[in-house]
């Protein structure tokens, strides 16, 4: 199946709706919708969003995920496999009407989608900031054992490299630097620092207990010796993403 097809089928079944009911609401044929759900046809993103909104799924929700985020990230059938029925349930299931005969219960509450239930504990929306720490985008990152790169998920963020001052350290303008919090200097690390009312990326070298060397490398190597009380350390770069 396609990811959007998965999402359409999963949310339709959660609402006990038939293909015919959703097709009528969405203004498409039942055969077309069936082909989309089974992966034989590709549905346009805007058309899928329109159908999902018509059956009650919000474009954005309290967790900050969008339909685009989810559909582009995960195969819903692998995230939410159906459990095998217990023996006591088998007789009741046999007595249920076939899917084509199911009744749409419009007053039945549906709290979120199965994709939201499955993903809120394993994915985190991480903000992307520019040089003045204004959010300009976001990325979805996996949460492992409650952490992202060893840090609290709500503390990590991306910074768009504002210039080529770190070219010699393989960070170019507009690269995305994933930053985890660190309030003290880390020898040999590239860190986001604040000095003389400016924020920038610098490679840090500890000189002694009271001073550090802040290194840059654009066309040529440069370094500035700074007193520790004059520098604020905001975080350490742990990963760099770039576009080809």
GROMACS .gro file of C-alpha atoms in nm:
model
  244
    1UNK     CA    1   0.000   0.000   0.000
    2UNK     CA    2   0.093   0.363  -0.035
    3UNK     CA    3   0.130   0.563   0.284
    4UNK     CA    4  -0.165   0.790   0.199
    5UNK     CA    5  -0.366   0.482   0.106
    6UNK     CA    6  -0.277   0.331   0.444
    7UNK     CA    7  -0.388   0.647   0.620
    8UNK     CA    8  -0.720   0.662   0.434
    9UNK     CA    9  -0.798   0.295   0.503
   10UNK     CA   10  -0.692   0.312   0.869
   11UNK     CA   11  -0.899   0.620   0.950
   12UNK     CA   12  -1.198   0.487   0.753
   13UNK     CA   13  -1.200   0.163   0.951
   14UNK     CA   14  -1.160   0.347   1.282
   15UNK     CA   15  -1.484   0.525   1.203
   16UNK     CA   16  -1.664   0.205   1.093
   17UNK     CA   17  -1.721   0.353   0.748
   18UNK     CA   18  -1.752   0.156   0.424
   19UNK     CA   19  -1.571   0.233   0.102
   20UNK     CA   20  -1.901   0.345  -0.046
   21UNK     CA   21  -1.966   0.594   0.235
   22UNK     CA   22  -1.619   0.752   0.218
   23UNK     CA   23  -1.626   0.762  -0.162
   24UNK     CA   24  -1.958   0.946  -0.156
   25UNK     CA   25  -1.836   1.198   0.103
   26UNK     CA   26  -1.506   1.248  -0.082
   27UNK     CA   27  -1.663   1.282  -0.426
   28UNK     CA   28  -1.475   0.989  -0.580
   29UNK     CA   29  -1.580   0.648  -0.706
   30UNK     CA   30  -1.580   0.346  -0.477
   31UNK     CA   31  -1.352   0.159  -0.717
   32UNK     CA   32  -1.102   0.445  -0.726
   33UNK     CA   33  -1.088   0.464  -0.345
   34UNK     CA   34  -1.045   0.085  -0.322
   35UNK     CA   35  -0.752   0.100  -0.566
   36UNK     CA   36  -0.591   0.382  -0.364
   37UNK     CA   37  -0.621   0.189  -0.037
   38UNK     CA   38  -0.474  -0.124  -0.196
   39UNK     CA   39  -0.186   0.067  -0.355
   40UNK     CA   40  -0.290   0.019  -0.718
   41UNK     CA   41  -0.347   0.392  -0.776
   42UNK     CA   42  -0.173   0.705  -0.647
   43UNK     CA   43  -0.386   0.977  -0.493
   44UNK     CA   44  -0.283   1.344  -0.494
   45UNK     CA   45  -0.186   1.484  -0.155
   46UNK     CA   46  -0.448   1.761  -0.161
   47UNK     CA   47  -0.724   1.516  -0.256
   48UNK     CA   48  -0.625   1.278   0.026
   49UNK     CA   49  -0.622   1.564   0.276
   50UNK     CA   50  -0.965   1.678   0.158
   51UNK     CA   51  -1.115   1.330   0.205
   52UNK     CA   52  -0.951   1.282   0.545
   53UNK     CA   53  -1.079   1.618   0.665
   54UNK     CA   54  -1.431   1.533   0.544
   55UNK     CA   55  -1.435   1.216   0.754
   56UNK     CA   56  -1.317   1.407   1.059
   57UNK     CA   57  -0.936   1.392   1.075
   58UNK     CA   58  -0.781   1.728   1.157
   59UNK     CA   59  -0.500   1.863   0.941
   60UNK     CA   60  -0.299   1.948   1.254
   61UNK     CA   61  -0.346   1.827   1.609
   62UNK     CA   62  -0.230   1.888   1.960
   63UNK     CA   63   0.099   1.706   1.900
   64UNK     CA   64   0.198   1.932   1.611
   65UNK     CA   65   0.210   1.659   1.345
   66UNK     CA   66   0.054   1.719   1.005
   67UNK     CA   67  -0.084   1.467   0.757
   68UNK     CA   68   0.217   1.536   0.535
   69UNK     CA   69   0.454   1.455   0.824
   70UNK     CA   70   0.292   1.121   0.895
   71UNK     CA   71   0.227   1.007   0.540
   72UNK     CA   72   0.587   1.083   0.444
   73UNK     CA   73   0.739   0.911   0.745
   74UNK     CA   74   0.574   0.582   0.828
   75UNK     CA   75   0.389   0.282   0.690
   76UNK     CA   76   0.080   0.276   0.909
   77UNK     CA   77   0.021  -0.097   0.887
   78UNK     CA   78   0.362  -0.168   1.038
   79UNK     CA   79   0.308   0.085   1.316
   80UNK     CA   80  -0.034  -0.035   1.423
   81UNK     CA   81  -0.067  -0.409   1.353
   82UNK     CA   82  -0.400  -0.561   1.440
   83UNK     CA   83  -0.382  -0.794   1.743
   84UNK     CA   84  -0.499  -1.151   1.701
   85UNK     CA   85  -0.855  -1.196   1.840
   86UNK     CA   86  -0.894  -1.382   2.167
   87UNK     CA   87  -1.111  -1.696   2.159
   88UNK     CA   88  -1.393  -1.519   2.340
   89UNK     CA   89  -1.401  -1.255   2.067
   90UNK     CA   90  -1.409  -1.489   1.770
   91UNK     CA   91  -1.781  -1.571   1.798
   92UNK     CA   92  -1.873  -1.202   1.830
   93UNK     CA   93  -1.660  -1.119   1.526
   94UNK     CA   94  -1.830  -1.390   1.325
   95UNK     CA   95  -2.164  -1.227   1.405
   96UNK     CA   96  -2.054  -0.880   1.286
   97UNK     CA   97  -2.174  -0.765   0.944
   98UNK     CA   98  -1.930  -0.766   0.654
   99UNK     CA   99  -1.744  -0.444   0.584
  100UNK     CA  100  -1.978  -0.359   0.296
  101UNK     CA  101  -2.273  -0.388   0.538
  102UNK     CA  102  -2.117  -0.197   0.829
  103UNK     CA  103  -2.308   0.101   0.964
  104UNK     CA  104  -2.141   0.439   0.996
  105UNK     CA  105  -2.181   0.556   1.356
  106UNK     CA  106  -2.143   0.931   1.321
  107UNK     CA  107  -2.187   0.993   1.693
  108UNK     CA  108  -1.907   0.756   1.797
  109UNK     CA  109  -1.615   0.956   1.943
  110UNK     CA  110  -1.277   0.909   1.781
  111UNK     CA  111  -0.990   1.058   1.982
  112UNK     CA  112  -0.712   1.132   1.733
  113UNK     CA  113  -0.590   0.885   1.474
  114UNK     CA  114  -0.410   0.555   1.508
  115UNK     CA  115  -0.101   0.716   1.356
  116UNK     CA  116  -0.101   0.978   1.634
  117UNK     CA  117  -0.145   0.717   1.906
  118UNK     CA  118   0.144   0.514   1.765
  119UNK     CA  119   0.385   0.794   1.684
  120UNK     CA  120   0.372   1.042   1.971
  121UNK     CA  121   0.602   0.821   2.178
  122UNK     CA  122   0.857   0.752   1.901
  123UNK     CA  123   0.875   1.075   1.698
  124UNK     CA  124   0.934   1.432   1.804
  125UNK     CA  125   0.879   1.750   1.608
  126UNK     CA  126   1.212   1.934   1.639
  127UNK     CA  127   1.217   2.305   1.548
  128UNK     CA  128   1.459   2.455   1.296
  129UNK     CA  129   1.583   2.802   1.402
  130UNK     CA  130   1.760   3.074   1.210
  131UNK     CA  131   2.046   3.284   1.349
  132UNK     CA  132   1.813   3.492   1.569
  133UNK     CA  133   1.652   3.171   1.702
  134UNK     CA  134   1.325   3.223   1.517
  135UNK     CA  135   1.155   2.900   1.409
  136UNK     CA  136   1.152   2.866   1.031
  137UNK     CA  137   1.081   2.495   0.984
  138UNK     CA  138   1.079   2.163   1.166
  139UNK     CA  139   1.201   1.805   1.133
  140UNK     CA  140   1.069   1.478   1.276
  141UNK     CA  141   1.330   1.285   1.474
  142UNK     CA  142   1.306   0.944   1.644
  143UNK     CA  143   1.297   0.930   2.023
  144UNK     CA  144   1.508   0.646   2.165
  145UNK     CA  145   1.456   0.553   2.530
  146UNK     CA  146   1.296   0.892   2.587
  147UNK     CA  147   1.597   1.082   2.446
  148UNK     CA  148   1.721   1.238   2.122
  149UNK     CA  149   2.099   1.214   2.087
  150UNK     CA  150   2.115   1.164   2.464
  151UNK     CA  151   1.920   1.482   2.545
  152UNK     CA  152   1.563   1.562   2.648
  153UNK     CA  153   1.352   1.575   2.328
  154UNK     CA  154   1.209   1.920   2.404
  155UNK     CA  155   1.559   2.070   2.444
  156UNK     CA  156   1.716   1.980   2.109
  157UNK     CA  157   1.682   2.195   1.799
  158UNK     CA  158   1.828   2.259   1.456
  159UNK     CA  159   2.017   2.575   1.364
  160UNK     CA  160   2.051   2.694   1.006
  161UNK     CA  161   2.421   2.780   0.962
  162UNK     CA  162   2.411   3.156   0.888
  163UNK     CA  163   2.738   3.183   0.695
  164UNK     CA  164   3.052   3.004   0.579
  165UNK     CA  165   3.262   3.093   0.883
  166UNK     CA  166   3.288   2.720   0.968
  167UNK     CA  167   3.369   2.607   0.613
  168UNK     CA  168   3.703   2.458   0.723
  169UNK     CA  169   3.516   2.242   0.977
  170UNK     CA  170   3.279   2.111   0.706
  171UNK     CA  171   2.980   2.330   0.796
  172UNK     CA  172   2.857   2.553   0.515
  173UNK     CA  173   2.594   2.824   0.498
  174UNK     CA  174   2.235   2.687   0.516
  175UNK     CA  175   2.346   2.348   0.652
  176UNK     CA  176   2.124   2.222   0.933
  177UNK     CA  177   2.310   2.169   1.260
  178UNK     CA  178   2.140   1.952   1.522
  179UNK     CA  179   2.220   2.099   1.862
  180UNK     CA  180   2.185   1.944   2.206
  181UNK     CA  181   2.202   2.165   2.515
  182UNK     CA  182   2.531   2.225   2.691
  183UNK     CA  183   2.599   2.514   2.926
  184UNK     CA  184   2.974   2.463   2.957
  185UNK     CA  185   3.258   2.441   2.704
  186UNK     CA  186   3.341   2.103   2.553
  187UNK     CA  187   3.697   2.076   2.430
  188UNK     CA  188   3.716   2.002   2.058
  189UNK     CA  189   3.340   2.038   1.999
  190UNK     CA  190   3.165   2.271   1.757
  191UNK     CA  191   2.926   2.470   1.975
  192UNK     CA  192   2.666   2.743   1.948
  193UNK     CA  193   2.801   3.028   2.158
  194UNK     CA  194   2.695   3.380   2.247
  195UNK     CA  195   2.967   3.641   2.270
  196UNK     CA  196   2.954   4.021   2.247
  197UNK     CA  197   2.576   4.000   2.195
  198UNK     CA  198   2.615   3.776   1.889
  199UNK     CA  199   2.537   3.408   1.844
  200UNK     CA  200   2.748   3.193   1.615
  201UNK     CA  201   2.902   2.850   1.568
  202UNK     CA  202   3.261   2.804   1.679
  203UNK     CA  203   3.496   2.517   1.747
  204UNK     CA  204   3.597   2.531   2.113
  205UNK     CA  205   3.939   2.468   2.260
  206UNK     CA  206   3.981   2.495   2.636
  207UNK     CA  207   4.298   2.680   2.725
  208UNK     CA  208   4.273   2.677   3.104
  209UNK     CA  209   4.014   2.707   3.380
  210UNK     CA  210   3.935   3.068   3.288
  211UNK     CA  211   3.967   3.098   2.909
  212UNK     CA  212   3.878   2.930   2.582
  213UNK     CA  213   3.976   2.963   2.218
  214UNK     CA  214   3.685   3.014   1.974
  215UNK     CA  215   3.793   2.895   1.630
  216UNK     CA  216   3.647   2.965   1.284
  217UNK     CA  217   3.771   2.882   0.935
  218UNK     CA  218   3.627   3.048   0.626
  219UNK     CA  219   3.888   3.142   0.367
  220UNK     CA  220   4.150   3.122   0.638
  221UNK     CA  221   4.181   3.004   0.996
  222UNK     CA  222   4.091   3.250   1.272
  223UNK     CA  223   4.075   3.221   1.651
  224UNK     CA  224   3.976   3.445   1.939
  225UNK     CA  225   4.081   3.398   2.299
  226UNK     CA  226   3.790   3.469   2.533
  227UNK     CA  227   3.740   3.477   2.907
  228UNK     CA  228   3.487   3.216   3.017
  229UNK     CA  229   3.259   3.465   3.198
  230UNK     CA  230   3.225   3.657   2.869
  231UNK     CA  231   3.093   3.358   2.671
  232UNK     CA  232   2.760   3.178   2.698
  233UNK     CA  233   2.753   2.821   2.569
  234UNK     CA  234   2.409   2.729   2.431
  235UNK     CA  235   2.467   2.383   2.290
  236UNK     CA  236   2.687   2.136   2.105
  237UNK     CA  237   2.653   2.038   1.739
  238UNK     CA  238   2.607   1.660   1.717
  239UNK     CA  239   2.498   1.623   1.354
  240UNK     CA  240   2.502   1.827   1.033
  241UNK     CA  241   2.254   1.782   0.747
  242UNK     CA  242   2.306   1.934   0.404
  243UNK     CA  243   2.134   1.936   0.065
  244UNK     CA  244   2.302   1.796  -0.243
   0.00000   0.00000   0.00000
